[in-house]
mmCIF file with all atom_site columns, C-alpha atoms in Angstrom:
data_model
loop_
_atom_site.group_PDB
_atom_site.id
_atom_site.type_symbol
_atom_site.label_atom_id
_atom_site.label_alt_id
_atom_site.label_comp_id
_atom_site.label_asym_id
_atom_site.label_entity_id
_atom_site.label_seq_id
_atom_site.pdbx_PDB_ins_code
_atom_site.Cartn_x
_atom_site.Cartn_y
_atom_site.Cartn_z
_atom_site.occupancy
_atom_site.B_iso_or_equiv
_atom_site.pdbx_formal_charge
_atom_site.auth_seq_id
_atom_site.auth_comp_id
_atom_site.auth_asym_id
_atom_site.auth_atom_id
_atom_site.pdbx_PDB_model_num
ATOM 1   C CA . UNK A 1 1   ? 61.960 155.130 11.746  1.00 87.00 ? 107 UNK A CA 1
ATOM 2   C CA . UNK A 1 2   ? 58.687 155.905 10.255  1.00 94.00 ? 108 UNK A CA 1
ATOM 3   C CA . UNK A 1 3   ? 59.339 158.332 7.473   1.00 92.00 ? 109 UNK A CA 1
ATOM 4   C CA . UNK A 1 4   ? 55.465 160.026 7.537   1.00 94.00 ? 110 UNK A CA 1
ATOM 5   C CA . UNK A 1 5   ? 56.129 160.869 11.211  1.00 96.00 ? 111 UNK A CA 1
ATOM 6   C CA . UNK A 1 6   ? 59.552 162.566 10.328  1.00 95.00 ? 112 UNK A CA 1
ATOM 7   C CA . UNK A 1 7   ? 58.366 164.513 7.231   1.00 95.00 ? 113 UNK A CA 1
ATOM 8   C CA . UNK A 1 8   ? 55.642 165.623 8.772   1.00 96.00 ? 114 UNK A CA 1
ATOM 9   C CA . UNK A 1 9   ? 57.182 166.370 12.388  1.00 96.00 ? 115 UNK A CA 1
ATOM 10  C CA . UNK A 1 10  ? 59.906 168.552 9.932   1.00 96.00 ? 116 UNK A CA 1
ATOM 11  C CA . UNK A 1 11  ? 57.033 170.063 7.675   1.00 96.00 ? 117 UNK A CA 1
ATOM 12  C CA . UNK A 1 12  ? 55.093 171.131 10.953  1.00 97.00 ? 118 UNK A CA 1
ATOM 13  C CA . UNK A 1 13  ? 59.009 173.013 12.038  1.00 97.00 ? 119 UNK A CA 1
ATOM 14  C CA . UNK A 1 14  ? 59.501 174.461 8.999   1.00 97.00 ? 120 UNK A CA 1
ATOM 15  C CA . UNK A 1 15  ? 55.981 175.779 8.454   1.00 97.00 ? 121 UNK A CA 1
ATOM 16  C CA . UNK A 1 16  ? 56.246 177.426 12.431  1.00 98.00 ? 122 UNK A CA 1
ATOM 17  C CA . UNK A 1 17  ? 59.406 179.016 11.040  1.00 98.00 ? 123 UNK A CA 1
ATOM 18  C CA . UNK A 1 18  ? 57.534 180.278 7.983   1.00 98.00 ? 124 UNK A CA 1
ATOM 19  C CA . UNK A 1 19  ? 54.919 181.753 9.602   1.00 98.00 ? 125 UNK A CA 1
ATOM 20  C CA . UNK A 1 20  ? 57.394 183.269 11.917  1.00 97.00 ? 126 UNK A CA 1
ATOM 21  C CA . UNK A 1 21  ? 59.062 185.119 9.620   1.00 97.00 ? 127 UNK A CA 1
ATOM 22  C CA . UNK A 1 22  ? 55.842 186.278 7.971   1.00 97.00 ? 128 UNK A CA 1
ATOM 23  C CA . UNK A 1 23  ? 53.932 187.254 11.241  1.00 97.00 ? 129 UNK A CA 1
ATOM 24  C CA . UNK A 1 24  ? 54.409 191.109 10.415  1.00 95.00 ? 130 UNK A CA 1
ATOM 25  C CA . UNK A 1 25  ? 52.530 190.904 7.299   1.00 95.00 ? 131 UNK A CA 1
ATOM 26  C CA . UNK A 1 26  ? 49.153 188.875 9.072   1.00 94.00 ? 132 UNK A CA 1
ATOM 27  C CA . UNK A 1 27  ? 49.402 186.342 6.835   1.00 95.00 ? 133 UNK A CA 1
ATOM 28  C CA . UNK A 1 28  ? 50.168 182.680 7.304   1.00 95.00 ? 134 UNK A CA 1
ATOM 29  C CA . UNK A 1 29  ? 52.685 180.596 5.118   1.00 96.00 ? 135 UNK A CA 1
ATOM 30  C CA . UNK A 1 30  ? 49.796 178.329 4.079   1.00 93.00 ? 136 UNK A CA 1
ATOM 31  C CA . UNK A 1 31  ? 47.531 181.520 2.386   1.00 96.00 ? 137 UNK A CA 1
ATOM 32  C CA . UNK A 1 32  ? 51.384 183.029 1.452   1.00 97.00 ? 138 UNK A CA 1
ATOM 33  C CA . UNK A 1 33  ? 51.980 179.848 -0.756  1.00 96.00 ? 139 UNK A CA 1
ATOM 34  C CA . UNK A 1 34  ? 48.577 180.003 -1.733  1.00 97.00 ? 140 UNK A CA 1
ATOM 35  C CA . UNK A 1 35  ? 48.995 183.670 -3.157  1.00 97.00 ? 141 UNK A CA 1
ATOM 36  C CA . UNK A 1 36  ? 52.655 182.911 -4.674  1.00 97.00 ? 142 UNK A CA 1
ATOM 37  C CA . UNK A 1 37  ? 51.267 180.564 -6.478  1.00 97.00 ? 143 UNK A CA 1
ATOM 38  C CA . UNK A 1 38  ? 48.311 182.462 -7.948  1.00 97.00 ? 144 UNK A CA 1
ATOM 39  C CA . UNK A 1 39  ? 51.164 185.067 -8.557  1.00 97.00 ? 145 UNK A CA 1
ATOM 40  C CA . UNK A 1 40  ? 52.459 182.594 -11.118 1.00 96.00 ? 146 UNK A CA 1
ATOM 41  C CA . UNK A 1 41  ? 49.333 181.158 -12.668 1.00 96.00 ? 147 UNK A CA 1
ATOM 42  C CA . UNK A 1 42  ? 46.718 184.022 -13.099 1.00 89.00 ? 148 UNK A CA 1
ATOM 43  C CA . UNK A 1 43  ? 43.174 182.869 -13.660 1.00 92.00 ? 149 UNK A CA 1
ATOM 44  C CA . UNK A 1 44  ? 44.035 179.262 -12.153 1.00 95.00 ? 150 UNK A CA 1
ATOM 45  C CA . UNK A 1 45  ? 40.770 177.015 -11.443 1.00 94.00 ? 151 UNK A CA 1
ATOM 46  C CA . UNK A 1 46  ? 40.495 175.859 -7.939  1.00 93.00 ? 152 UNK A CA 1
ATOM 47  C CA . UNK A 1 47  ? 41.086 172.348 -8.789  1.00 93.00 ? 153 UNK A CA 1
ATOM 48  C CA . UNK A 1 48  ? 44.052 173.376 -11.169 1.00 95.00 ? 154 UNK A CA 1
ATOM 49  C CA . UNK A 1 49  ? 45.660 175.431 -7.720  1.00 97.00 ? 155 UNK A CA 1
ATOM 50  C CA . UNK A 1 50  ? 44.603 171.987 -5.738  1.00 96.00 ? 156 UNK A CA 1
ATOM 51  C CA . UNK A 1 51  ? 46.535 169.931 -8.360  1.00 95.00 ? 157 UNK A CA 1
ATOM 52  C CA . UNK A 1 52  ? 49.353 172.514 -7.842  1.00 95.00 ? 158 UNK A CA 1
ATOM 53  C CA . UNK A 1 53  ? 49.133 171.848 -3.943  1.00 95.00 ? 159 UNK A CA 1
ATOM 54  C CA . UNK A 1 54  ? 49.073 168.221 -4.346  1.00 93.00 ? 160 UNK A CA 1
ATOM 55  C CA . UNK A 1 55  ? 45.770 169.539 -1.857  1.00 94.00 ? 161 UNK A CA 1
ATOM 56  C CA . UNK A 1 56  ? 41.975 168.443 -1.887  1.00 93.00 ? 162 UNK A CA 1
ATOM 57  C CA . UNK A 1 57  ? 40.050 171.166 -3.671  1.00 90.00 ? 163 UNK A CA 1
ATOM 58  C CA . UNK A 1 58  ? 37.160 171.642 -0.784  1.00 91.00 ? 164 UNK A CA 1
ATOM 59  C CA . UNK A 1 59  ? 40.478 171.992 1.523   1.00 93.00 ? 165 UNK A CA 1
ATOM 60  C CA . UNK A 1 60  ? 41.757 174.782 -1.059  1.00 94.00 ? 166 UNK A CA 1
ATOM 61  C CA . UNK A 1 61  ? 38.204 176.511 -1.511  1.00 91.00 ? 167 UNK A CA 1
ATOM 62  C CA . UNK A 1 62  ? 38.077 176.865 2.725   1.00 94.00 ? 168 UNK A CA 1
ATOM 63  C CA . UNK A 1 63  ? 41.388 177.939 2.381   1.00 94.00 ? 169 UNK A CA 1
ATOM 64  C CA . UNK A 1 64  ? 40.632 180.787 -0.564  1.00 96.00 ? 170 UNK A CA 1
ATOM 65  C CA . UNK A 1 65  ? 37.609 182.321 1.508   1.00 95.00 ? 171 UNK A CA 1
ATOM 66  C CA . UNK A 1 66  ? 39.940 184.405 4.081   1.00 96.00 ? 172 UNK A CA 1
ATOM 67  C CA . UNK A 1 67  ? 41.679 185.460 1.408   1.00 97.00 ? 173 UNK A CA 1
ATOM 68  C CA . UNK A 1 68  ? 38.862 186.726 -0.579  1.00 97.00 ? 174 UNK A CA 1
ATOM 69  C CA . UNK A 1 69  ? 37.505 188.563 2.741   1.00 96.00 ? 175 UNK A CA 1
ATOM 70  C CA . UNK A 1 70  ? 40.550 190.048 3.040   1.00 96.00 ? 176 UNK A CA 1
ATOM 71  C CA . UNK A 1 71  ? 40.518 191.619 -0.833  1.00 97.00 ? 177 UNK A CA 1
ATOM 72  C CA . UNK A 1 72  ? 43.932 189.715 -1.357  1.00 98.00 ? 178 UNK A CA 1
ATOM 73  C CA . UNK A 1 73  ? 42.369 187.794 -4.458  1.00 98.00 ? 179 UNK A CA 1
ATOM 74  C CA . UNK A 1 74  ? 39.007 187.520 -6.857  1.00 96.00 ? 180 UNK A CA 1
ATOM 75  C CA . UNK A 1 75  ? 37.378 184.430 -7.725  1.00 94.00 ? 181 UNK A CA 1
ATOM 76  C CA . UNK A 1 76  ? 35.684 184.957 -11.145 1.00 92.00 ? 182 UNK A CA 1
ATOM 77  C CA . UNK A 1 77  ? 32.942 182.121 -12.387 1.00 89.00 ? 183 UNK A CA 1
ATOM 78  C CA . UNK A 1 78  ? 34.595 180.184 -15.194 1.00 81.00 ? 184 UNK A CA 1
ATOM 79  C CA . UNK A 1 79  ? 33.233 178.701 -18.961 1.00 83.00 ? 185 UNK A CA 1
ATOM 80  C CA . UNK A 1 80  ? 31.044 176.571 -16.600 1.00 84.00 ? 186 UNK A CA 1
ATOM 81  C CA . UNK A 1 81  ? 28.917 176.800 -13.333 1.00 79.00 ? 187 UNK A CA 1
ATOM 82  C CA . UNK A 1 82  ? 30.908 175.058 -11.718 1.00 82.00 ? 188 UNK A CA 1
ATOM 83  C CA . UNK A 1 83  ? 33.899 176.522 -12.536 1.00 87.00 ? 189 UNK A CA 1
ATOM 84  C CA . UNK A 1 84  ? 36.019 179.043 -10.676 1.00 90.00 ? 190 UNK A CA 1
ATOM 85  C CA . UNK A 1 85  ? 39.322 181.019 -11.893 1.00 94.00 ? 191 UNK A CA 1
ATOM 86  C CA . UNK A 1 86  ? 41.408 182.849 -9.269  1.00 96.00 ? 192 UNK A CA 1
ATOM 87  C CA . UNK A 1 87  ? 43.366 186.155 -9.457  1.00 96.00 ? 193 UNK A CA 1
ATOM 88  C CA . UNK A 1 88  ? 45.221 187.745 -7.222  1.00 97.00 ? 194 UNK A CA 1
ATOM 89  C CA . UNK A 1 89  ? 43.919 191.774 -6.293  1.00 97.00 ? 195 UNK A CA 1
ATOM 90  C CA . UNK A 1 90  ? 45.691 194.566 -6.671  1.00 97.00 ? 196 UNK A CA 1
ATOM 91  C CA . UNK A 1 91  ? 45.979 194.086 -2.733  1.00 97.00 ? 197 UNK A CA 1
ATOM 92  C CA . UNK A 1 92  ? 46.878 190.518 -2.711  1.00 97.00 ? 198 UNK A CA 1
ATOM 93  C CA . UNK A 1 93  ? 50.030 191.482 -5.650  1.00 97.00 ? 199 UNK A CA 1
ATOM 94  C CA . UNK A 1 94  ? 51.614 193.825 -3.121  1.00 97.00 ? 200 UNK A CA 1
ATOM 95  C CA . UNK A 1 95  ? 50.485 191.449 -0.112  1.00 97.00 ? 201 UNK A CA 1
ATOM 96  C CA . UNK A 1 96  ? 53.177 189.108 -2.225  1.00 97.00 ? 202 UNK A CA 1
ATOM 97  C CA . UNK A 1 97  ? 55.679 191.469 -3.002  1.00 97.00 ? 203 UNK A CA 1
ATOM 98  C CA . UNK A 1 98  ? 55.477 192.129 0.737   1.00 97.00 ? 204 UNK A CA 1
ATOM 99  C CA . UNK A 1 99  ? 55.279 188.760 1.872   1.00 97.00 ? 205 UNK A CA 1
ATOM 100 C CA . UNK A 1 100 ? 58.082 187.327 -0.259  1.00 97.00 ? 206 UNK A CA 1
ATOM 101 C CA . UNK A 1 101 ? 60.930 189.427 1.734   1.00 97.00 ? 207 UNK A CA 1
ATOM 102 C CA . UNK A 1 102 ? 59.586 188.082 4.590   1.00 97.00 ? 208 UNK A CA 1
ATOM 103 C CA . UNK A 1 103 ? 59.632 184.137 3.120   1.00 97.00 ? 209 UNK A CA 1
ATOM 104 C CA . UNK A 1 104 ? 63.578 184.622 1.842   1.00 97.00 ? 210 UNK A CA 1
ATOM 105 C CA . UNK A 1 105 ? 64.335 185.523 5.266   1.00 96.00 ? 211 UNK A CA 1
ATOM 106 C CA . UNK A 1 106 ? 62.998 182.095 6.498   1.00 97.00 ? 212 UNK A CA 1
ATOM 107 C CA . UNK A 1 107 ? 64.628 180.377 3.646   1.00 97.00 ? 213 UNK A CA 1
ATOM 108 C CA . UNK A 1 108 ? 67.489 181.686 4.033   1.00 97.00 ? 214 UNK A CA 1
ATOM 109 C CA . UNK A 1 109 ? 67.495 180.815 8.266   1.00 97.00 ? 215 UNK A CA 1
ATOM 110 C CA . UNK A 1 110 ? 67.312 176.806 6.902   1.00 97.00 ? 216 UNK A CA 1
ATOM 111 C CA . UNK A 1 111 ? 69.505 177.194 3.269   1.00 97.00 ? 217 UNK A CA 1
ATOM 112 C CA . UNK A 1 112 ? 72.158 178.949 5.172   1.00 97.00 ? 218 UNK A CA 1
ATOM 113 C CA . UNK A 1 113 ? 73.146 175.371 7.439   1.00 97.00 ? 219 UNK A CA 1
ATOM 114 C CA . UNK A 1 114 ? 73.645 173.580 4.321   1.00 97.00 ? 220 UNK A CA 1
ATOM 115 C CA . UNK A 1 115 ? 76.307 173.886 1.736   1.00 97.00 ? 221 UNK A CA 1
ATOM 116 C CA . UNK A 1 116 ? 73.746 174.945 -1.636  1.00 96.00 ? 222 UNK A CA 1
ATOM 117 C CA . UNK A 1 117 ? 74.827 170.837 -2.696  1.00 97.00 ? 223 UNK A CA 1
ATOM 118 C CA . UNK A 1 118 ? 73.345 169.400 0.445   1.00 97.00 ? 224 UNK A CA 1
ATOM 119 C CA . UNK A 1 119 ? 70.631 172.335 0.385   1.00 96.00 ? 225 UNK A CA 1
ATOM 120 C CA . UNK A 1 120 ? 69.632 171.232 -3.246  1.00 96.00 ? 226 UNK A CA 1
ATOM 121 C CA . UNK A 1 121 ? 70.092 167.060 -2.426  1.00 96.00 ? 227 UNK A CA 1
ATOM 122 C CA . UNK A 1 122 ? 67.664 167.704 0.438   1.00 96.00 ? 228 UNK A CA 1
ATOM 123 C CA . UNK A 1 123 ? 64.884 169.500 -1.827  1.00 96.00 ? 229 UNK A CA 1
ATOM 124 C CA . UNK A 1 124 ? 65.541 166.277 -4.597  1.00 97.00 ? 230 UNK A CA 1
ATOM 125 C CA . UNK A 1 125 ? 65.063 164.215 -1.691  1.00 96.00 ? 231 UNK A CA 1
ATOM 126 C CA . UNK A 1 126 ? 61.946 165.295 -0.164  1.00 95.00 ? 232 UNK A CA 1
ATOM 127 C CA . UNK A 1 127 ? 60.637 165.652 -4.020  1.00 95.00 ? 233 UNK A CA 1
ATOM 128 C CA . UNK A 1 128 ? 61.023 162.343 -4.533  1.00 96.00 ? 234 UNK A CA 1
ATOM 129 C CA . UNK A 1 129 ? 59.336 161.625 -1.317  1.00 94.00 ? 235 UNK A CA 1
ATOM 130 C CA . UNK A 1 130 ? 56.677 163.248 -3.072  1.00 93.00 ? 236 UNK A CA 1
ATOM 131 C CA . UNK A 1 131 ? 57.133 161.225 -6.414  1.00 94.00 ? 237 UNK A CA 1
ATOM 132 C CA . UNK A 1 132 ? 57.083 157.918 -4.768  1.00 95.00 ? 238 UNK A CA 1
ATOM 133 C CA . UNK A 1 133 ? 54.180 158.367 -2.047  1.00 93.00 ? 239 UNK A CA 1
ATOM 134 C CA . UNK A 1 134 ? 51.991 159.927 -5.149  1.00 91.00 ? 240 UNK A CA 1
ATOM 135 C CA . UNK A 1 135 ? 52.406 157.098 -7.731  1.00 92.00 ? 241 UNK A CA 1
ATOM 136 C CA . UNK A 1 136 ? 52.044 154.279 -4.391  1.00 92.00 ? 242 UNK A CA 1
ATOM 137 C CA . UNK A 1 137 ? 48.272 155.678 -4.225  1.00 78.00 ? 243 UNK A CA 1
#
């Protein structure tokens, strides 16, 4: 058993039943985790929300522009050039608020088959997934 095929077989089902559950609000679970986590960390650099990710930054910057079409956040130039901080609009805070009734529902459709034991052993076990493949590179 390969264990990149099965994490990402289950991270491609669980990210379909994400962006099921947030299909009314028009935004996808990839720009939803994107705009929780600039909920959390206002004025965030690109590379500090890629570090966040565990995601390349030119994959994050594609992935900001949609958002910043849409008015859900602001990119402001930072102490450098090259340096951008993210914020989330006034749009993108409600697009949250919105979006995160929308995200418990979908937890709640995979927490809900496991005891909140197994639930929690499973999220330690995919984190250290996570610990191990990132200090292997």
């Amino acid at each position: 058993m390969c264990v990149c095929t099965q994490v990402r077989r289950a991270a491609r089902a669980i990210t379909r039943l994400y962006d099921d559950a947030l299909n009314e609000t028009g935004i996808r679970y990839t720009q939803m985790i994107i705009l929780m986590v600039l909920h959390k960390h206002e004025g965030i650099t690109v590379s500090g929300l890629a570090d966040e990710l565990l995601m390349d930054a030119s994959t994050v910057a594609r992935n900001l522009r949609p958002l910043e079409k849409q008015e859900l956040i602001t990119i402001m130039k930072g102490q450098d050039r090259r340096q951008r901080l993210l914020a989330l609009s006034q749009k993108g805070i409600e697009a949250v608020e919105e979006g995160v009734k929308y995200w418990r529902v979908a937890q709640s459709k995979i927490s809900s088959n496991f005891s909140e034991q197994q639930f929690r052993s499973h999220i330690e076990a995919v984190t250290a997934l996570e610990v191990v493949a990132t200090n292997a590179s």
